[in-house]
Amino acid sequence: MQGLDQRPKSILREFLDGEAAGGIILMVAAALALIVANSPLAATYFAVLHAYLGPLSVSHWINDGLMAVFFLLVGLEIKREMLDGQLSTWPRRVLPGIAAAGGMVVPALVYVAINRDNPAAIAGWAIPTATDIAFALGVLSLLGSRVPASLKVFLTALAIIDDLGAVIIIALFYTSGLSLAYLAAAFVVIALLIVLNRMRAMKLWPYLLLGALLWVLVLKSGVHATLAGVALALTIPLERSPGISHDLEHSPLHRLEHGLHKLVPFLVIPIFGFANAGVSLGGVSFAALVEPLTLGVAAGLVVGKLVGVFGSSALAIRFGLADLPVNAGWLHMLGISLLCGIGFTMSLFIGLLAFASDPALQDAVKVGILAGSLIAALLGAAVLLMAPAGGGVEEDLG
């Protein structure tokens, strides 16, 4: 048994390792979905997704139910990093915060510019604003110690801020048909969760029980049900950890996050990827790839993320607001900026919300996301392979 004076594997290292391995599994799930959707099994694949289990289809159970667990983990990570992690001080927030902001604004502008004459597609402006941390860390893990550990921390912090922005965007722009009664009931449950937090209730089961009720109420309210996961996460008590293993046993947030770090990257996200990456490529031609919607998504991810992340980072460093990550150079930053264009999970999710009633537009979005993410991954990996080797995770994360 580990002594109490020994430091356990850090939470951040555990997160990086889990996300990287999950990212590789996600790649396999997405590739498998494409193969199945373009095989004789395609009819069965789509029929299963549209089959109903109780009040919801299989697809809705995955996208509204399982993904609520993903958003719960996202919320836990945001809260922990902001209060007790890599984003706990303003100096640590500056560079990833500025980079994340640039990496959300510029891709949206690129998308809107390409689709300015296509009113039906404008609703998808937020699709290329997201970075898939699991996929990006999966690519980084394949490069091994060539990538400085500080860059992995930078990418993680950027993606967490990026996720926070995506949550806000979903809440503000992809909510419609509100039921005030259900919404009021949801706020009552949130108030009860806050009371539990203030009372320092340290058992997880009351939070999870109320969280399940909150999910049902949010689903009925018209707000996307996954946001219940974020709301629940923000009420889970956090005790700041000095890095000693037994402290984690007493913090509900750490316990829940630790439990979800295997479930989400190894089960929830691969199921989501398999259920949503499947698109028939039979009618996809070069002309289809340069349609404004598809091109806007792909260009937003590749060009928009590169210009937004790299450009804003360069300006912040040039004007003395932040420093380059330790042991990293500009070529490293260029490669990381390209990897930020891997927008798989959250981009797919926003695309499904933006075009919920039009499967044809959803398919065009999927093609754009797959193409853009693949190009961003290949270019980012190629640039990082050309950059000087910079040491592994061990050097900074201990």
CSV table of C-alpha atoms in Angstrom, one decimal, residues 7-355:
chain,number,residue,atom,x,y,z
A,7,ARG,CA,3.0,11.5,-4.2
A,8,PRO,CA,0.6,9.5,-6.3
A,9,LYS,CA,0.4,9.7,-10.0
A,10,SER,CA,-0.9,13.3,-10.6
A,11,ILE,CA,-4.4,13.9,-11.6
A,12,LEU,CA,-3.2,15.7,-14.7
A,13,ARG,CA,-1.0,12.9,-15.8
A,14,GLU,CA,-3.8,10.4,-15.3
A,15,PHE,CA,-6.1,12.6,-17.4
A,16,LEU,CA,-3.5,12.9,-20.2
A,17,ASP,CA,-2.8,9.2,-20.3
A,18,GLY,CA,-6.6,8.3,-20.2
A,19,GLU,CA,-7.5,10.9,-22.8
A,20,ALA,CA,-4.7,9.9,-25.2
A,21,ALA,CA,-5.6,6.2,-25.0
A,22,GLY,CA,-9.3,7.1,-25.4
A,23,GLY,CA,-8.5,9.2,-28.4
A,24,ILE,CA,-6.9,6.2,-30.2
A,25,ILE,CA,-10.0,4.1,-29.4
A,26,LEU,CA,-12.1,7.0,-30.7
A,27,MET,CA,-10.2,6.9,-34.0
A,28,VAL,CA,-10.9,3.2,-34.3
A,29,ALA,CA,-14.6,3.7,-33.5
A,30,ALA,CA,-14.9,6.4,-36.1
A,31,ALA,CA,-13.2,4.4,-38.8
A,32,LEU,CA,-15.3,1.4,-37.9
A,33,ALA,CA,-18.5,3.5,-38.2
A,34,LEU,CA,-17.4,4.7,-41.7
A,35,ILE,CA,-16.7,1.1,-42.8
A,36,VAL,CA,-20.1,-0.2,-41.5
A,37,ALA,CA,-22.0,2.7,-43.0
A,38,ASN,CA,-20.6,1.9,-46.4
A,39,SER,CA,-21.0,-1.9,-46.2
A,40,PRO,CA,-23.9,-4.3,-46.6
A,41,LEU,CA,-24.5,-3.8,-42.9
A,42,ALA,CA,-25.4,-0.1,-43.4
A,43,ALA,CA,-29.2,-0.7,-43.4
A,44,THR,CA,-29.0,-2.5,-40.1
A,45,TYR,CA,-26.6,0.1,-38.6
A,46,PHE,CA,-29.0,3.0,-39.3
A,47,ALA,CA,-32.1,0.9,-38.4
A,48,VAL,CA,-30.7,0.2,-35.0
A,49,LEU,CA,-29.9,3.8,-34.4
A,50,HIS,CA,-33.4,4.9,-35.2
A,51,ALA,CA,-35.1,2.1,-33.2
A,52,TYR,CA,-36.9,3.2,-30.1
A,53,LEU,CA,-36.2,2.0,-26.6
A,54,GLY,CA,-39.0,3.4,-24.4
A,55,PRO,CA,-39.5,7.1,-25.0
A,56,LEU,CA,-36.3,7.8,-27.0
A,57,SER,CA,-34.6,6.3,-30.0
A,58,VAL,CA,-31.2,4.6,-29.6
A,59,SER,CA,-29.6,7.6,-31.2
A,60,HIS,CA,-31.3,10.0,-28.7
A,61,TRP,CA,-30.3,7.8,-25.7
A,62,ILE,CA,-26.7,8.1,-26.9
A,63,ASN,CA,-26.7,11.8,-27.8
A,64,ASP,CA,-28.9,13.0,-24.9
A,65,GLY,CA,-28.2,10.4,-22.2
A,66,LEU,CA,-24.7,9.0,-22.6
A,67,MET,CA,-23.4,12.4,-23.6
A,68,ALA,CA,-24.8,13.9,-20.4
A,69,VAL,CA,-22.1,11.8,-18.7
A,70,PHE,CA,-19.5,13.2,-21.0
A,71,PHE,CA,-20.6,16.7,-20.2
A,72,LEU,CA,-20.6,15.8,-16.5
A,73,LEU,CA,-16.9,14.9,-16.8
A,74,VAL,CA,-16.3,18.1,-18.8
A,75,GLY,CA,-17.9,20.2,-16.0
A,76,LEU,CA,-15.9,18.4,-13.3
A,77,GLU,CA,-12.6,19.0,-15.3
A,78,ILE,CA,-13.5,22.7,-15.8
A,79,LYS,CA,-14.3,23.2,-12.1
A,80,ARG,CA,-11.2,21.3,-10.9
A,81,GLU,CA,-8.8,23.0,-13.3
A,82,MET,CA,-10.2,26.5,-12.5
A,83,LEU,CA,-10.1,26.0,-8.7
A,84,ASP,CA,-7.2,23.6,-8.1
A,85,GLY,CA,-5.4,22.9,-11.3
A,86,GLN,CA,-3.6,24.3,-14.4
A,87,LEU,CA,-6.0,27.1,-14.7
A,88,SER,CA,-6.2,28.1,-11.0
A,89,THR,CA,-4.2,31.3,-11.4
A,90,TRP,CA,-4.5,34.1,-13.9
A,91,PRO,CA,-0.9,33.8,-15.2
A,92,ARG,CA,-1.7,30.1,-16.1
A,93,ARG,CA,-4.9,31.1,-17.8
A,94,VAL,CA,-3.6,33.8,-20.0
A,95,LEU,CA,-2.0,32.0,-22.9
A,96,PRO,CA,-4.5,29.0,-23.2
A,97,GLY,CA,-7.4,31.5,-22.6
A,98,ILE,CA,-6.3,33.8,-25.4
A,99,ALA,CA,-5.5,30.9,-27.7
A,100,ALA,CA,-8.9,29.3,-27.0
A,101,ALA,CA,-10.7,32.6,-27.7
A,102,GLY,CA,-8.9,33.1,-31.0
A,103,GLY,CA,-9.5,29.4,-31.8
A,104,MET,CA,-13.2,29.9,-31.4
A,105,VAL,CA,-13.8,33.3,-33.0
A,106,VAL,CA,-11.7,32.9,-36.2
A,107,PRO,CA,-13.1,29.4,-37.2
A,108,ALA,CA,-16.6,30.8,-36.8
A,109,LEU,CA,-15.7,33.8,-39.0
A,110,VAL,CA,-14.2,31.5,-41.7
A,111,TYR,CA,-17.3,29.3,-41.7
A,112,VAL,CA,-19.7,32.3,-41.9
A,113,ALA,CA,-17.6,33.9,-44.7
A,114,ILE,CA,-17.8,30.8,-46.8
A,115,ASN,CA,-21.6,30.3,-46.1
A,116,ARG,CA,-22.6,34.0,-46.3
A,117,ASP,CA,-24.8,33.3,-49.3
A,118,ASN,CA,-26.2,30.1,-47.8
A,119,PRO,CA,-28.8,31.1,-45.1
A,120,ALA,CA,-29.8,27.5,-44.4
A,121,ALA,CA,-26.2,26.7,-43.3
A,122,ILE,CA,-25.5,29.7,-41.1
A,123,ALA,CA,-26.9,27.9,-38.0
A,124,GLY,CA,-23.8,25.7,-38.1
A,125,TRP,CA,-21.4,28.6,-37.4
A,126,ALA,CA,-20.2,27.1,-34.1
A,127,ILE,CA,-19.4,23.7,-35.5
A,128,PRO,CA,-15.7,24.4,-36.2
A,129,THR,CA,-15.1,26.2,-32.9
A,130,ALA,CA,-14.5,23.1,-30.9
A,131,THR,CA,-11.3,21.1,-30.2
A,132,ASP,CA,-11.5,17.3,-29.5
A,133,ILE,CA,-9.0,16.9,-26.6
A,134,ALA,CA,-9.1,13.1,-26.7
A,135,PHE,CA,-8.4,12.9,-30.4
A,136,ALA,CA,-5.7,15.5,-30.2
A,137,LEU,CA,-4.0,13.9,-27.3
A,138,GLY,CA,-4.3,10.6,-29.0
A,139,VAL,CA,-2.3,12.0,-31.9
A,140,LEU,CA,0.3,13.5,-29.5
A,141,SER,CA,0.7,10.1,-27.8
A,142,LEU,CA,1.7,8.6,-31.1
A,143,LEU,CA,4.5,11.1,-31.3
A,144,GLY,CA,5.9,10.1,-27.9
A,145,SER,CA,8.6,12.2,-26.3
A,146,ARG,CA,9.1,14.4,-29.3
A,147,VAL,CA,6.4,16.7,-27.8
A,148,PRO,CA,7.4,18.8,-24.7
A,149,ALA,CA,5.2,18.0,-21.7
A,150,SER,CA,4.4,21.8,-21.4
A,151,LEU,CA,2.6,21.6,-24.8
A,152,LYS,CA,0.4,18.8,-23.6
A,153,VAL,CA,-0.5,20.8,-20.6
A,154,PHE,CA,-1.1,23.9,-22.8
A,155,LEU,CA,-3.3,21.9,-25.2
A,156,THR,CA,-5.3,20.4,-22.3
A,157,ALA,CA,-5.9,23.8,-20.7
A,158,LEU,CA,-6.9,25.3,-24.1
A,159,ALA,CA,-9.3,22.4,-24.8
A,160,ILE,CA,-10.9,22.7,-21.3
A,161,ILE,CA,-11.5,26.5,-21.9
A,162,ASP,CA,-12.7,25.6,-25.4
A,163,ASP,CA,-15.2,23.1,-23.9
A,164,LEU,CA,-16.5,25.8,-21.5
A,165,GLY,CA,-17.1,28.1,-24.5
A,166,ALA,CA,-18.9,25.2,-26.3
A,167,VAL,CA,-21.1,24.6,-23.3
A,168,ILE,CA,-22.1,28.4,-23.2
A,169,ILE,CA,-22.7,28.4,-27.0
A,170,ILE,CA,-25.0,25.3,-26.7
A,171,ALA,CA,-26.9,26.9,-23.8
A,172,LEU,CA,-27.3,30.3,-25.6
A,173,PHE,CA,-27.8,29.4,-29.2
A,174,TYR,CA,-29.0,25.8,-29.5
A,175,THR,CA,-31.9,25.9,-27.1
A,176,SER,CA,-35.5,26.4,-28.3
A,177,GLY,CA,-39.1,25.7,-27.4
A,178,LEU,CA,-38.6,26.2,-23.7
A,179,SER,CA,-41.1,24.8,-21.1
A,180,LEU,CA,-41.1,27.3,-18.2
A,181,ALA,CA,-42.6,24.8,-15.8
A,182,TYR,CA,-40.0,22.1,-16.4
A,183,LEU,CA,-37.3,24.8,-16.4
A,184,ALA,CA,-38.5,26.1,-13.1
A,185,ALA,CA,-38.5,22.6,-11.6
A,186,ALA,CA,-34.9,22.1,-12.9
A,187,PHE,CA,-33.8,25.3,-11.1
A,188,VAL,CA,-35.4,24.0,-7.9
A,189,VAL,CA,-33.3,20.8,-8.2
A,190,ILE,CA,-30.2,22.9,-8.9
A,191,ALA,CA,-31.0,24.9,-5.7
A,192,LEU,CA,-31.2,21.6,-3.7
A,193,LEU,CA,-27.8,20.6,-5.1
A,194,ILE,CA,-26.3,23.9,-4.1
A,195,VAL,CA,-27.8,23.4,-0.6
A,196,LEU,CA,-26.2,20.0,-0.4
A,197,ASN,CA,-22.9,21.6,-1.4
A,198,ARG,CA,-23.1,24.3,1.2
A,199,MET,CA,-24.0,21.7,3.9
A,200,ARG,CA,-20.7,20.0,2.9
A,201,ALA,CA,-22.5,16.7,2.1
A,202,MET,CA,-19.7,14.5,1.1
A,203,LYS,CA,-21.6,11.4,-0.1
A,204,LEU,CA,-22.0,11.2,-3.9
A,205,TRP,CA,-25.3,9.4,-4.1
A,206,PRO,CA,-27.6,12.3,-3.1
A,207,TYR,CA,-25.9,14.4,-5.9
A,208,LEU,CA,-26.2,11.7,-8.5
A,209,LEU,CA,-29.8,10.9,-7.5
A,210,LEU,CA,-30.8,14.6,-7.9
A,211,GLY,CA,-28.7,14.8,-11.0
A,212,ALA,CA,-30.7,12.0,-12.7
A,213,LEU,CA,-33.9,13.9,-11.8
A,214,LEU,CA,-32.3,17.1,-13.2
A,215,TRP,CA,-31.5,15.4,-16.5
A,216,VAL,CA,-35.2,14.4,-16.9
A,217,LEU,CA,-36.4,17.9,-16.2
A,218,VAL,CA,-33.9,19.5,-18.5
A,219,LEU,CA,-34.7,17.1,-21.3
A,220,LYS,CA,-38.4,18.1,-20.9
A,221,SER,CA,-37.6,21.8,-20.6
A,222,GLY,CA,-36.3,22.3,-24.1
A,223,VAL,CA,-32.7,23.1,-23.0
A,224,HIS,CA,-30.4,20.3,-24.3
A,225,ALA,CA,-30.3,17.5,-21.7
A,226,THR,CA,-26.5,17.2,-21.7
A,227,LEU,CA,-26.3,20.6,-19.9
A,228,ALA,CA,-27.7,18.9,-16.8
A,229,GLY,CA,-24.4,17.2,-16.6
A,230,VAL,CA,-22.5,20.5,-16.4
A,231,ALA,CA,-24.9,21.9,-13.9
A,232,LEU,CA,-24.5,18.9,-11.7
A,233,ALA,CA,-20.7,19.0,-12.0
A,234,LEU,CA,-20.5,22.6,-10.7
A,235,THR,CA,-22.3,21.6,-7.5
A,236,ILE,CA,-20.1,18.7,-6.6
A,237,PRO,CA,-17.9,19.6,-3.6
A,238,LEU,CA,-14.2,20.0,-4.3
A,239,GLU,CA,-11.5,19.9,-1.6
A,240,ARG,CA,-8.2,21.2,-2.8
A,241,SER,CA,-5.6,18.5,-2.9
A,242,PRO,CA,-2.0,18.9,-1.8
A,243,GLY,CA,-1.1,15.9,-3.9
A,244,ILE,CA,-1.4,13.2,-1.3
A,245,SER,CA,-3.4,10.1,-2.3
A,246,HIS,CA,-5.7,9.8,0.7
A,247,ASP,CA,-7.0,13.4,0.2
A,248,LEU,CA,-8.6,12.3,-3.0
A,249,GLU,CA,-10.8,9.8,-1.1
A,250,HIS,CA,-12.4,12.7,0.8
A,251,SER,CA,-13.2,15.0,-2.1
A,252,PRO,CA,-16.5,14.0,-4.0
A,253,LEU,CA,-15.4,15.8,-7.1
A,254,HIS,CA,-12.1,13.9,-7.3
A,255,ARG,CA,-13.8,10.6,-6.6
A,256,LEU,CA,-16.4,11.1,-9.3
A,257,GLU,CA,-13.9,12.4,-11.8
A,258,HIS,CA,-11.6,9.5,-11.1
A,259,GLY,CA,-14.5,7.1,-11.7
A,260,LEU,CA,-15.5,8.7,-15.0
A,261,HIS,CA,-12.0,8.9,-16.4
A,262,LYS,CA,-12.3,5.3,-17.6
A,263,LEU,CA,-16.0,5.2,-18.4
A,264,VAL,CA,-16.1,8.3,-20.6
A,265,PRO,CA,-13.0,7.9,-22.9
A,266,PHE,CA,-13.2,4.1,-23.2
A,267,LEU,CA,-17.0,3.7,-23.5
A,268,VAL,CA,-19.1,6.8,-23.8
A,269,ILE,CA,-17.1,8.7,-26.4
A,270,PRO,CA,-16.4,5.6,-28.6
A,271,ILE,CA,-20.1,4.7,-28.6
A,272,PHE,CA,-21.0,8.3,-29.5
A,273,GLY,CA,-18.3,8.3,-32.3
A,274,PHE,CA,-19.5,5.0,-33.7
A,275,ALA,CA,-23.1,6.1,-33.6
A,276,ASN,CA,-22.5,9.5,-35.3
A,277,ALA,CA,-19.5,9.2,-37.6
A,278,GLY,CA,-21.2,6.7,-39.9
A,279,VAL,CA,-22.1,8.5,-43.1
A,280,SER,CA,-22.5,7.0,-46.6
A,281,LEU,CA,-19.7,8.1,-48.9
A,282,GLY,CA,-21.3,6.7,-52.0
A,283,GLY,CA,-22.4,10.1,-53.3
A,284,VAL,CA,-19.4,12.1,-52.0
A,285,SER,CA,-17.4,13.6,-54.8
A,286,PHE,CA,-15.0,16.5,-55.1
A,287,ALA,CA,-18.0,18.8,-55.9
A,288,ALA,CA,-19.6,17.7,-52.7
A,289,LEU,CA,-16.5,18.4,-50.7
A,290,VAL,CA,-16.4,22.0,-51.9
A,291,GLU,CA,-20.0,22.7,-51.1
A,292,PRO,CA,-20.2,25.8,-48.9
A,293,LEU,CA,-21.4,23.9,-45.8
A,294,THR,CA,-18.8,21.1,-46.0
A,295,LEU,CA,-16.0,23.4,-47.0
A,296,GLY,CA,-16.9,25.9,-44.3
A,297,VAL,CA,-16.6,23.2,-41.6
A,298,ALA,CA,-13.4,21.8,-42.9
A,299,ALA,CA,-11.8,25.2,-43.6
A,300,GLY,CA,-12.9,26.5,-40.2
A,301,LEU,CA,-11.2,23.5,-38.5
A,302,VAL,CA,-8.0,23.6,-40.5
A,303,VAL,CA,-7.4,27.2,-41.4
A,304,GLY,CA,-9.6,28.9,-38.8
A,305,LYS,CA,-8.1,27.0,-35.8
A,306,LEU,CA,-4.5,27.5,-37.2
A,307,VAL,CA,-4.9,31.3,-37.6
A,308,GLY,CA,-7.0,31.7,-34.5
A,309,VAL,CA,-4.8,29.7,-32.0
A,310,PHE,CA,-1.4,30.4,-33.5
A,311,GLY,CA,-2.2,34.1,-34.3
A,312,SER,CA,-3.7,35.0,-30.9
A,313,SER,CA,-0.9,33.1,-29.1
A,314,ALA,CA,1.8,34.9,-31.1
A,315,LEU,CA,0.2,38.3,-30.4
A,316,ALA,CA,-0.1,37.5,-26.7
A,317,ILE,CA,3.6,36.5,-26.5
A,318,ARG,CA,4.8,39.4,-28.7
A,319,PHE,CA,3.1,42.0,-26.4
A,320,GLY,CA,4.4,40.3,-23.3
A,321,LEU,CA,1.1,39.0,-22.0
A,322,ALA,CA,2.4,35.4,-21.9
A,323,ASP,CA,5.5,33.3,-22.5
A,324,LEU,CA,6.0,30.3,-24.8
A,325,PRO,CA,5.4,27.0,-23.0
A,326,VAL,CA,8.6,25.6,-21.5
A,327,ASN,CA,11.0,23.8,-23.9
A,328,ALA,CA,8.7,24.7,-26.8
A,329,GLY,CA,9.4,26.7,-29.9
A,330,TRP,CA,7.3,28.3,-32.6
A,331,LEU,CA,7.3,25.2,-34.7
A,332,HIS,CA,5.8,23.3,-31.8
A,333,MET,CA,3.2,26.0,-31.4
A,334,LEU,CA,2.4,25.7,-35.1
A,335,GLY,CA,1.9,22.0,-34.8
A,336,ILE,CA,-0.3,22.3,-31.7
A,337,SER,CA,-2.4,25.0,-33.4
A,338,LEU,CA,-3.0,22.6,-36.3
A,339,LEU,CA,-4.0,19.8,-33.9
A,340,CYS,CA,-6.6,22.1,-32.4
A,341,GLY,CA,-8.4,21.7,-35.7
A,342,ILE,CA,-9.3,18.1,-34.7
A,343,GLY,CA,-12.9,18.9,-33.8
A,344,PHE,CA,-14.5,15.5,-33.8
A,345,THR,CA,-16.7,14.9,-30.7
A,346,MET,CA,-18.0,18.4,-29.8
A,347,SER,CA,-18.2,19.5,-33.5
A,348,LEU,CA,-20.3,16.5,-34.3
A,349,PHE,CA,-22.5,17.2,-31.3
A,350,ILE,CA,-23.0,20.9,-32.3
A,351,GLY,CA,-23.7,19.8,-35.9
A,352,LEU,CA,-26.4,17.5,-34.7
A,353,LEU,CA,-28.0,20.3,-32.8
A,354,ALA,CA,-27.7,22.9,-35.5
A,355,PHE,CA,-29.3,20.8,-38.2
